[in-house]
Amino acid sequence: MSETLLDIRNLVVRFGARTVVDGVDVRVGRGETVALVGESGSGKSLTARAVLGLLPEGARAEGSIRLGDTEIIGTADAELRALRGTRAAMVFQEPQTALNPVQKIGTQIAQALRARGPVRKAQARSRAIELLRLVDIPEPDKRVDWYPHQLSGGQKQRVVIALALSGEPDLLIADEPTTALDVTVQAEILELLRELQSRTGTAILFITHNLGVVAAIADRVVVMRAGRVVETLGVHDLFAEPRESYTRTLLDAVPTLPGVTASVAAVGDPATGPGATAADPSEQEPVLRISHLSVVYRRGRKEFPALRDVSLTVAPREVIGLVGESGSGKSTLGRTALGLVPAAGGEVVLQGVRLNGLGARELRGLRKNVALVHQDVTASLDPRRTLEDSIGEPLLVHRAASGALLRAKVGDLLESVRLPRDYAARRPAELSGGQRQRVALARALALAPRLLVADEPTSALDVSVQAQVLDLFTDLREEYGFACLFISHDLAVINSIADRVVVLKAGNVVESGPVTDVFGNPEQDYTRRLLAAVPAPDPVRARRVESAPEHPRLALGA
């Protein structure tokens, strides 16, 4: 291994008497990428934050963390502040919260530069433009004066990386930097990090639950579970011959696309796949029929077409996967199907009732038969209310149950999503991310809807919890018989759950059909581009695809 830059030995992190990181050893060499992987609560982020002395209030670290020749544990706050950004810097998961929405991009980079020493205004602006160019922001001399809301998700993440690089750090700590990004933008960010590393020699400590990303970027992998290191291996050895059963469990939980491994089942096959529970749309009255739909958003006098001439049907019990890049219209289509967004043209027919022109009272009545599962489940559950209050609210609003009957129904719903009945008295903060997602499903199913719109319901979950939620979703569809529009940027998840897939680009349907046909033999270049951008959970295949001359170079600045 190259010269050691970061050396963590016997790290212990405690909150009072509770130990959450227990005897962790991690080493990162100069120019090396080490991935920290494991389920939620395994201690990955706390381990990384300890490197910068950024542990939450009440946490206490013991052991040794050496960054170069500097011991971090026990170092005064003033010295740690001097290290942050210059010796080591952090790229956070959610760029929207890492950037100030009321300051221009250039102003925020200039502030980061001034925090490390005096710099003139003209020099700061010039350096900001240089950093934006380094991270492939198009027209950096113009976009330096833009605000965060004027940038796409991928561009905001590039700006966060530029901020982290402003002090020319030796170590970059990336905490789930691609989780909220669609596959093409994720591929661009990973390629950007590799290029920056080759140019600057920066070491990277990469925290992620996406093992496809690990295969694409890591040199070595540290697997954590319940605050301990389970095993540490080179990336090729870990995927080929993991030593520990826990690592094998994580690898087995990764959803795959056709052709990734020889053992992939023929998902969507009428006899064996999800399609076995769905009727042919031509043989039954569809739950949802959308014809020539157009949706236009307006800001002042400007109009922004969100959907153009979109048509699809959803049969009873059928799952339609909606895929495409950010801004393609996936979420708008789902919300229009629920009557939450008005159509500018075409028609939406839900259970035989045309939504166009319906009043608020009529729409409210129809919504007893539909439900929405949000992407950010934490934001969709009121932290002050018990689970009984949250799950029972639709039953109360639509006067379907109250009193003892409501409590009994909430208990039944909790059991249907594999949670104990006594969880009804808990609040969201007492649950894990996977448990909160189960509560969101229980709430959505309270009125036994005919149509469920699931908007990125597994994007923030680690692979093993994601696998559990997807298995649960399949069981619940069998039990409740609902149809579903399943929105996701994870094509492997769609491959594992959907009967048919609709590919959207800039508000247009570019391809649709059975999931095995579209993913197995795509007709459109755009679909092939999406599939090519999915990181394979196989380091040999992932790196061969990246280096192949025919592999499409994704457009920068998406």
Coordinates of C-alpha atoms in Angstrom, one line a residue:
M1 CA 0.0 0.0 0.0
S2 CA 1.1 3.6 -0.6
E3 CA 2.2 5.9 2.2
T4 CA -0.5 6.0 4.9
L5 CA -2.3 9.3 5.1
L6 CA -5.1 8.4 7.5
D7 CA -4.6 5.8 10.3
I8 CA -7.5 5.1 12.5
R9 CA -6.7 2.6 15.3
N10 CA -9.0 1.2 18.0
L11 CA -11.5 4.0 17.5
V12 CA -14.3 4.0 20.1
V13 CA -17.2 6.5 20.1
R14 CA -19.6 6.6 23.0
F15 CA -22.8 8.5 23.8
G16 CA -22.7 8.3 27.6
A17 CA -22.6 4.6 28.5
R18 CA -23.6 3.5 25.0
T19 CA -20.9 2.4 22.7
V20 CA -21.8 3.0 19.0
V21 CA -18.3 2.6 17.4
D22 CA -16.3 -0.1 18.9
G23 CA -12.6 -0.7 18.2
V24 CA -12.5 0.4 14.5
D25 CA -9.3 0.2 12.5
V26 CA -9.2 2.0 9.1
R27 CA -6.2 3.0 7.0
V28 CA -6.2 5.1 3.8
G29 CA -3.1 5.6 1.7
R30 CA -2.2 8.7 -0.4
G31 CA -4.1 8.6 -3.6
E32 CA -6.2 5.6 -2.5
T33 CA -10.0 5.2 -2.3
V34 CA -11.3 3.3 0.6
A35 CA -15.0 2.5 0.9
L36 CA -16.8 2.2 4.2
V37 CA -20.0 0.1 3.8
G38 CA -22.6 -1.4 6.0
E39 CA -26.2 -1.0 7.1
S40 CA -27.7 2.1 8.6
G41 CA -26.5 2.4 12.2
S42 CA -23.3 0.5 11.5
G43 CA -21.1 3.5 12.5
K44 CA -19.8 4.5 9.0
S45 CA -20.7 8.2 9.2
L46 CA -19.6 8.6 12.9
T47 CA -16.2 7.0 12.0
A48 CA -15.8 9.5 9.2
R49 CA -16.9 12.5 11.2
A50 CA -14.5 11.6 14.0
V51 CA -11.7 12.2 11.5
L52 CA -12.6 15.9 11.3
G53 CA -13.7 16.2 15.0
L54 CA -17.3 16.7 13.9
L55 CA -19.0 14.2 16.2
P56 CA -22.5 15.2 17.5
E57 CA -23.0 16.8 20.8
G58 CA -22.7 14.3 23.6
A59 CA -20.4 11.9 21.7
R60 CA -16.9 11.1 23.0
A61 CA -14.1 9.5 21.0
E62 CA -11.3 7.4 22.2
G63 CA -8.4 5.6 20.5
S64 CA -6.2 7.2 17.8
I65 CA -6.9 9.0 14.5
R66 CA -3.7 10.2 12.8
L67 CA -4.0 12.4 9.7
G68 CA -0.5 12.5 8.4
D69 CA 1.6 13.4 11.5
T70 CA -1.3 15.0 13.4
E71 CA -3.2 13.2 16.1
I72 CA -6.9 14.2 15.9
I73 CA -8.3 12.8 19.1
G74 CA -7.6 15.3 21.9
T75 CA -6.6 18.1 19.6
A76 CA -8.1 21.5 20.5
D77 CA -11.0 22.9 18.4
A78 CA -8.9 25.8 17.1
E79 CA -6.4 23.4 15.6
L80 CA -9.1 21.1 14.2
R81 CA -10.7 24.1 12.5
A82 CA -7.3 24.8 10.8
L83 CA -7.2 21.2 9.5
R84 CA -10.7 21.2 8.1
G85 CA -10.7 22.0 4.4
T86 CA -6.9 22.1 4.1
R87 CA -5.8 18.6 5.3
A88 CA -9.2 16.9 5.1
A89 CA -12.6 18.0 3.7
M90 CA -16.1 16.5 3.6
V91 CA -18.7 16.2 0.8
F92 CA -22.1 15.7 2.3
Q93 CA -25.0 13.5 1.1
E94 CA -27.5 16.3 0.4
P95 CA -26.1 19.2 -1.5
Q96 CA -29.3 21.2 -1.1
T97 CA -28.7 21.5 2.6
A98 CA -24.9 22.0 2.3
L99 CA -25.4 25.2 0.2
N100 CA -26.8 28.5 1.3
P101 CA -29.9 29.1 -0.9
V102 CA -29.7 32.9 -0.6
Q103 CA -26.0 33.3 -1.6
K104 CA -24.4 33.0 -5.0
I105 CA -22.2 30.0 -5.7
G106 CA -19.1 32.3 -6.2
T107 CA -19.8 34.0 -2.8
Q108 CA -19.9 30.7 -1.0
I109 CA -16.7 29.5 -2.5
A110 CA -15.0 32.9 -1.8
Q111 CA -16.1 32.6 1.9
A112 CA -14.5 29.2 2.1
L113 CA -11.3 30.6 0.6
R114 CA -11.2 33.5 3.0
A115 CA -11.7 31.2 6.0
R116 CA -8.2 29.8 5.3
G117 CA -6.5 33.2 4.9
P118 CA -6.8 36.7 3.4
V119 CA -7.6 36.8 -0.3
R120 CA -8.6 39.7 -2.5
K121 CA -12.1 39.8 -4.1
A122 CA -10.8 39.5 -7.6
Q123 CA -8.5 36.6 -6.6
A124 CA -11.4 34.8 -4.8
R125 CA -13.6 35.1 -7.9
S126 CA -10.9 33.9 -10.2
R127 CA -10.2 30.9 -8.0
A128 CA -14.0 30.1 -7.7
I129 CA -14.2 30.0 -11.5
E130 CA -11.1 27.8 -11.6
L131 CA -12.7 25.4 -9.1
L132 CA -16.0 25.3 -11.0
R133 CA -14.1 24.5 -14.2
L134 CA -12.2 21.8 -12.3
V135 CA -15.5 20.0 -11.4
D136 CA -16.8 20.4 -15.0
I137 CA -19.5 23.1 -14.4
P138 CA -20.4 24.4 -17.8
E139 CA -19.7 28.1 -18.4
P140 CA -18.1 28.6 -15.0
D141 CA -17.5 32.3 -15.5
K142 CA -21.3 32.8 -15.8
R143 CA -22.6 30.2 -13.3
V144 CA -20.3 31.6 -10.6
D145 CA -23.0 34.3 -10.2
W146 CA -25.9 31.8 -10.1
Y147 CA -27.8 30.7 -7.0
P148 CA -28.1 27.0 -5.9
H149 CA -31.8 26.8 -7.1
Q150 CA -30.7 27.6 -10.6
L151 CA -28.5 24.4 -10.8
S152 CA -29.5 20.8 -11.2
G153 CA -28.9 18.2 -8.5
G154 CA -25.8 17.0 -10.2
Q155 CA -24.4 20.5 -10.6
K156 CA -25.1 21.3 -6.9
Q157 CA -23.2 18.2 -6.0
R158 CA -20.3 19.4 -8.2
V159 CA -20.3 22.8 -6.4
V160 CA -20.2 21.0 -3.0
I161 CA -17.1 19.1 -4.3
A162 CA -15.6 22.3 -5.5
L163 CA -16.1 23.8 -2.0
A164 CA -14.4 20.8 -0.5
L165 CA -11.5 21.1 -2.9
S166 CA -11.0 24.8 -2.3
G167 CA -8.4 24.2 0.4
E168 CA -6.6 21.5 -1.7
P169 CA -7.1 18.8 1.0
D170 CA -5.0 15.6 1.1
L171 CA -8.1 13.6 2.1
L172 CA -11.7 13.9 0.8
I173 CA -14.4 12.3 2.9
A174 CA -17.5 11.6 0.7
D175 CA -20.6 10.7 2.8
E176 CA -23.2 9.1 0.5
P177 CA -22.5 11.8 -2.2
T178 CA -24.5 10.0 -5.0
T179 CA -27.5 8.6 -3.1
A180 CA -30.0 11.2 -4.2
L181 CA -28.8 11.4 -7.9
D182 CA -30.1 9.6 -10.9
V183 CA -27.9 7.0 -12.6
T184 CA -26.4 9.2 -15.3
V185 CA -25.5 12.0 -12.9
Q186 CA -24.2 9.5 -10.4
A187 CA -21.9 8.1 -13.1
E188 CA -20.7 11.6 -13.9
I189 CA -19.9 12.3 -10.2
L190 CA -18.0 9.0 -9.9
E191 CA -16.1 9.8 -13.1
L192 CA -15.4 13.3 -11.8
L193 CA -14.0 12.0 -8.5
R194 CA -11.7 9.5 -10.3
E195 CA -10.4 12.2 -12.6
L196 CA -9.8 14.6 -9.7
Q197 CA -8.0 11.9 -7.8
S198 CA -5.7 11.2 -10.8
R199 CA -5.0 14.9 -11.3
T200 CA -4.5 15.9 -7.6
G201 CA -3.6 12.6 -5.8
T202 CA -6.3 13.2 -3.2
A203 CA -7.2 10.2 -1.1
I204 CA -10.9 9.4 -0.7
L205 CA -12.8 7.9 2.2
F206 CA -16.1 7.0 0.5
I207 CA -19.1 6.2 2.6
T208 CA -22.0 4.4 0.8
H209 CA -24.6 1.7 0.9
N210 CA -24.5 1.2 -2.9
L211 CA -22.3 -1.7 -3.6
G212 CA -22.4 -1.0 -7.3
V213 CA -20.7 2.4 -6.6
V214 CA -18.2 0.6 -4.4
A215 CA -17.3 -1.8 -7.3
A216 CA -16.8 1.2 -9.6
I217 CA -14.6 3.4 -7.4
A218 CA -13.0 1.7 -4.4
D219 CA -9.5 0.2 -4.1
R220 CA -10.2 -1.4 -0.7
V221 CA -13.5 -1.9 1.2
V222 CA -14.1 -1.8 5.0
V223 CA -17.3 -3.6 6.0
M224 CA -18.9 -2.4 9.2
R225 CA -21.7 -3.9 11.3
A226 CA -23.1 -2.6 14.6
G227 CA -20.1 -0.3 15.2
R228 CA -17.4 -3.0 14.4
V229 CA -15.3 -3.8 11.4
V230 CA -16.4 -7.1 10.0
E231 CA -13.7 -7.4 7.3
T232 CA -11.3 -5.4 5.2
L233 CA -10.4 -6.6 1.7
G234 CA -9.3 -5.3 -1.7
V235 CA -12.4 -4.6 -3.8
H236 CA -11.8 -7.5 -6.2
D237 CA -11.3 -10.0 -3.4
L238 CA -14.4 -8.7 -1.5
F239 CA -16.7 -9.2 -4.4
A240 CA -15.1 -12.5 -5.6
E241 CA -14.5 -14.2 -2.3
P242 CA -16.0 -12.4 0.8
R243 CA -14.8 -14.1 4.0
E244 CA -17.7 -13.2 6.3
S245 CA -21.4 -14.3 6.0
Y246 CA -22.6 -10.8 6.7
T247 CA -20.7 -9.5 3.7
R248 CA -22.2 -12.2 1.5
T249 CA -25.6 -11.2 2.8
L250 CA -25.0 -7.6 1.7
L251 CA -23.9 -8.7 -1.7
D252 CA -26.8 -11.1 -2.1
A253 CA -29.3 -8.2 -1.3
V254 CA -28.0 -6.1 -4.2
P255 CA -30.7 -5.9 -7.0
T256 CA -29.2 -6.5 -10.5
L257 CA -30.0 -5.9 -14.1
P258 CA -30.2 -8.5 -16.9
G259 CA -26.7 -9.7 -17.8
V260 CA -25.0 -8.6 -14.6
T261 CA -24.8 -12.1 -13.3
A262 CA -25.6 -15.5 -14.7
S263 CA -28.1 -16.2 -11.9
V264 CA -30.4 -13.2 -12.5
A265 CA -34.0 -14.4 -12.7
A266 CA -36.1 -13.6 -15.7
V267 CA -38.1 -10.8 -13.9
G268 CA -41.4 -10.1 -15.6
D269 CA -41.8 -13.5 -17.1
P270 CA -45.5 -14.3 -17.2
A271 CA -44.9 -17.6 -15.3
T272 CA -42.3 -16.6 -12.7
G273 CA -41.9 -12.9 -12.4
P274 CA -44.0 -10.0 -11.0
G275 CA -46.2 -10.2 -14.1
A276 CA -47.6 -13.5 -12.8
T277 CA -49.9 -11.5 -10.5
A278 CA -50.9 -8.9 -13.0
A279 CA -53.6 -9.2 -15.6
D280 CA -53.1 -8.3 -19.3
P281 CA -54.1 -4.5 -19.5
S282 CA -56.1 -5.3 -22.6
E283 CA -58.3 -7.8 -20.8
Q284 CA -59.4 -5.7 -17.8
E285 CA -60.7 -2.2 -17.2
P286 CA -57.6 -0.2 -16.2
V287 CA -57.3 1.3 -12.8
L288 CA -55.7 4.3 -14.5
R289 CA -55.8 5.5 -18.1
I290 CA -53.8 8.5 -19.2
S291 CA -54.3 9.8 -22.8
H292 CA -52.2 12.4 -24.6
L293 CA -51.4 14.1 -21.3
S294 CA -49.6 17.5 -21.2
V295 CA -48.6 19.4 -18.0
V296 CA -47.2 22.9 -18.0
Y297 CA -45.7 24.7 -15.0
R298 CA -45.8 28.5 -15.0
R299 CA -43.5 31.0 -13.2
G300 CA -44.6 34.5 -13.8
R301 CA -45.1 34.8 -17.6
K302 CA -42.8 31.9 -18.4
E303 CA -44.1 28.4 -19.2
F304 CA -42.2 25.2 -18.6
P305 CA -43.6 22.1 -20.2
A306 CA -43.2 19.2 -17.8
L307 CA -45.1 16.4 -19.7
R308 CA -45.8 16.2 -23.4
D309 CA -48.4 13.9 -25.0
V310 CA -47.9 11.1 -22.5
S311 CA -50.2 8.0 -22.7
L312 CA -50.3 4.9 -20.6
T313 CA -52.6 2.5 -18.8
V314 CA -52.3 0.6 -15.5
A315 CA -54.2 -2.6 -15.0
P316 CA -55.4 -3.9 -11.7
R317 CA -52.5 -5.4 -9.6
E318 CA -50.0 -4.2 -12.2
V319 CA -46.7 -2.3 -11.4
I320 CA -45.5 0.2 -13.9
G321 CA -42.0 1.5 -13.3
L322 CA -41.3 5.1 -14.3
V323 CA -37.6 5.8 -15.0
G324 CA -35.6 8.7 -16.4
E325 CA -33.2 11.4 -15.3
S326 CA -34.0 14.2 -12.9
G327 CA -36.4 16.6 -14.5
S328 CA -37.8 13.9 -16.9
G329 CA -41.3 14.3 -15.5
K330 CA -41.6 11.1 -13.4
S331 CA -42.9 12.7 -10.2
T332 CA -45.1 15.1 -12.1
L333 CA -46.7 12.1 -13.9
G334 CA -47.3 10.3 -10.6
R335 CA -48.9 13.4 -9.0
T336 CA -51.0 14.1 -12.0
A337 CA -52.4 10.6 -11.8
L338 CA -53.5 11.3 -8.3
G339 CA -55.2 14.6 -9.3
L340 CA -52.6 16.7 -7.3
V341 CA -51.3 18.4 -10.5
P342 CA -53.8 19.8 -13.1
A343 CA -53.4 18.7 -16.7
A344 CA -53.0 21.3 -19.4
G345 CA -54.1 18.9 -22.1
G346 CA -55.2 15.3 -22.6
E347 CA -57.1 13.4 -20.0
V348 CA -56.6 11.3 -16.8
V349 CA -59.2 8.6 -16.1
L350 CA -59.0 7.1 -12.6
Q351 CA -61.3 4.1 -12.0
G352 CA -63.6 5.1 -14.9
V353 CA -63.8 8.8 -13.6
R354 CA -62.3 11.6 -15.7
L355 CA -60.3 13.8 -13.4
N356 CA -60.2 16.8 -15.8
G357 CA -62.5 19.5 -14.5
L358 CA -63.5 17.9 -11.2
G359 CA -64.0 20.1 -8.2
A360 CA -62.0 19.8 -4.9
R361 CA -64.9 17.9 -3.2
E362 CA -65.2 15.4 -6.0
L363 CA -61.4 14.9 -6.1
R364 CA -61.4 14.3 -2.3
G365 CA -63.9 11.6 -2.7
L366 CA -61.9 9.8 -5.3
R367 CA -58.7 10.0 -3.3
K368 CA -60.0 7.4 -0.9
N369 CA -59.0 4.9 -3.7
V370 CA -55.4 6.3 -4.2
A371 CA -52.3 6.8 -2.1
L372 CA -48.9 8.3 -2.3
V373 CA -45.6 7.0 -0.7
H374 CA -43.1 9.9 -0.5
Q375 CA -39.4 9.7 -1.2
D376 CA -38.5 11.5 2.1
V377 CA -40.4 9.4 4.6
T378 CA -39.0 11.3 7.5
A379 CA -40.5 14.6 6.2
S380 CA -43.8 12.9 5.5
L381 CA -44.3 11.7 9.1
D382 CA -45.1 14.3 11.8
P383 CA -42.3 13.9 14.4
R384 CA -44.7 15.0 17.2
R385 CA -47.4 12.4 16.5
T386 CA -47.5 8.7 17.4
L387 CA -47.6 6.1 14.7
E388 CA -51.2 5.4 15.6
D389 CA -52.0 9.1 14.9
S390 CA -50.2 9.1 11.5
I391 CA -51.5 5.7 10.2
G392 CA -55.0 6.3 11.5
E393 CA -55.3 9.9 10.0
P394 CA -56.7 8.7 6.6
L395 CA -59.3 6.5 8.4
L396 CA -60.4 9.5 10.5
V397 CA -60.4 12.0 7.6
H398 CA -62.6 9.7 5.4
R399 CA -64.7 8.6 8.4
A400 CA -63.8 5.0 7.9
A401 CA -63.0 4.2 11.5
S402 CA -62.6 5.7 15.0
G403 CA -62.1 4.7 18.6
A404 CA -61.5 1.0 19.3
L405 CA -62.1 0.1 15.6
L406 CA -59.4 2.6 14.5
R407 CA -56.9 1.2 17.0
A408 CA -57.6 -2.3 15.9
K409 CA -57.2 -1.4 12.2
V410 CA -53.9 0.5 13.0
G411 CA -52.6 -2.6 14.8
D412 CA -53.6 -4.8 11.8
L413 CA -51.8 -2.4 9.4
L414 CA -48.6 -2.5 11.5
E415 CA -48.7 -6.3 11.5
S416 CA -49.2 -6.3 7.7
V417 CA -45.9 -4.3 7.3
R418 CA -44.2 -6.7 9.8
L419 CA -44.1 -4.3 12.7
P420 CA -45.4 -5.2 16.2
R421 CA -48.8 -3.8 17.2
D422 CA -47.3 -2.0 20.3
Y423 CA -45.3 0.2 17.9
A424 CA -48.5 2.3 17.6
A425 CA -47.4 4.3 20.7
R426 CA -44.0 5.2 19.2
R427 CA -42.9 8.3 17.4
P428 CA -40.9 8.4 14.1
A429 CA -37.7 9.3 15.8
E430 CA -37.7 6.0 17.7
L431 CA -37.6 4.0 14.4
S432 CA -34.9 3.2 11.9
G433 CA -35.2 4.4 8.3
G434 CA -36.5 1.0 7.1
Q435 CA -39.1 1.0 9.9
R436 CA -40.3 4.5 9.0
Q437 CA -40.7 3.3 5.4
R438 CA -42.9 0.5 6.6
V439 CA -45.0 2.9 8.5
A440 CA -45.4 5.1 5.4
L441 CA -46.6 2.0 3.5
A442 CA -49.0 1.1 6.3
R443 CA -50.4 4.7 6.2
A444 CA -50.8 4.5 2.4
L445 CA -52.7 1.2 2.7
A446 CA -55.0 2.3 5.4
L447 CA -58.0 2.7 3.0
A448 CA -57.0 -0.2 0.8
P449 CA -56.3 1.9 -2.3
R450 CA -56.7 0.7 -5.8
L451 CA -53.7 2.7 -7.0
L452 CA -50.5 3.4 -5.2
V453 CA -47.9 6.0 -6.4
A454 CA -44.5 5.2 -4.8
D455 CA -42.1 8.0 -5.4
E456 CA -38.5 6.8 -4.9
P457 CA -39.5 4.9 -1.7
T458 CA -36.2 3.0 -1.3
S459 CA -33.6 5.5 -2.5
A460 CA -32.3 6.3 1.0
L461 CA -32.3 2.7 2.3
D462 CA -29.2 0.5 2.5
V463 CA -29.2 -2.6 0.4
S464 CA -30.4 -5.2 3.0
V465 CA -33.3 -2.9 4.2
Q466 CA -34.2 -2.1 0.6
A467 CA -34.4 -5.8 -0.2
Q468 CA -36.7 -6.3 2.8
V469 CA -39.0 -3.4 1.8
L470 CA -39.2 -4.6 -1.8
D471 CA -40.1 -8.1 -0.6
L472 CA -42.7 -6.6 1.7
F473 CA -44.0 -4.5 -1.2
T474 CA -44.5 -7.6 -3.3
D475 CA -46.3 -9.4 -0.4
L476 CA -48.6 -6.4 0.2
R477 CA -49.5 -6.1 -3.5
E478 CA -50.6 -9.8 -3.3
E479 CA -52.6 -9.1 -0.1
Y480 CA -54.2 -5.8 -1.0
G481 CA -54.4 -6.1 -4.8
F482 CA -53.4 -2.6 -5.6
A483 CA -51.9 -1.3 -8.8
C484 CA -48.8 0.9 -8.6
L485 CA -46.8 3.6 -10.4
F486 CA -43.3 2.9 -9.0
I487 CA -41.0 5.9 -9.6
S488 CA -37.2 5.3 -9.2
H489 CA -33.8 6.3 -10.5
D490 CA -32.6 2.8 -9.6
L491 CA -33.1 0.7 -12.7
A492 CA -32.2 -2.5 -10.8
V493 CA -35.0 -1.9 -8.3
I494 CA -37.4 -1.4 -11.2
N495 CA -36.1 -4.6 -12.8
S496 CA -36.9 -6.5 -9.6
I497 CA -40.4 -5.1 -8.9
A498 CA -42.1 -3.9 -12.1
D499 CA -44.2 -5.7 -14.8
R500 CA -43.8 -2.9 -17.4
V501 CA -41.5 0.1 -17.6
V502 CA -42.0 3.6 -19.0
V503 CA -38.9 5.6 -19.9
L504 CA -39.3 9.3 -19.7
K505 CA -36.9 12.0 -21.1
A506 CA -37.7 15.8 -20.8
G507 CA -41.4 15.1 -20.4
N508 CA -41.7 12.6 -23.3
V509 CA -42.1 8.8 -23.3
V510 CA -39.2 7.5 -25.3
E511 CA -39.8 3.8 -24.7
S512 CA -42.2 1.5 -22.9
G513 CA -43.0 -2.2 -22.6
P514 CA -42.4 -5.3 -20.5
V515 CA -39.4 -4.7 -18.2
T516 CA -37.5 -7.7 -19.6
D517 CA -37.9 -6.4 -23.2
V518 CA -37.0 -2.8 -22.4
F519 CA -34.0 -3.6 -20.1
G520 CA -32.9 -6.7 -22.0
N521 CA -33.1 -5.3 -25.5
P522 CA -33.6 -1.5 -25.4
E523 CA -34.6 0.1 -28.7
Q524 CA -33.6 3.7 -27.9
D525 CA -30.1 5.2 -27.3
Y526 CA -31.4 7.1 -24.3
T527 CA -32.5 3.8 -22.6
R528 CA -29.2 2.2 -23.4
R529 CA -27.4 5.2 -21.9
L530 CA -29.4 4.9 -18.7
L531 CA -28.6 1.2 -18.5
A532 CA -24.9 1.8 -19.3
A533 CA -24.7 4.3 -16.4
V534 CA -25.8 1.8 -13.7
P535 CA -22.8 0.7 -11.7
A536 CA -22.5 -3.1 -11.8
P537 CA -21.9 -4.9 -8.4
D538 CA -18.8 -6.4 -10.0
P539 CA -15.5 -4.5 -10.0
V540 CA -14.2 -6.3 -13.1
R541 CA -17.3 -5.6 -15.2
A542 CA -17.7 -2.1 -13.8
R543 CA -14.2 -1.0 -14.7
R544 CA -14.2 -2.8 -18.1
V545 CA -17.3 -0.9 -19.1
E546 CA -15.9 2.4 -18.0
S547 CA -12.7 1.9 -20.0
A548 CA -14.3 0.6 -23.1
P549 CA -14.1 3.0 -26.1
E550 CA -17.7 2.5 -27.0
H551 CA -18.9 3.3 -23.5
P552 CA -20.9 6.6 -23.9
R553 CA -19.2 9.6 -22.3
L554 CA -22.1 11.2 -20.4
A555 CA -22.7 14.8 -21.0
L556 CA -21.2 17.0 -18.3
G557 CA -23.4 19.4 -16.3
A558 CA -26.5 17.2 -16.2

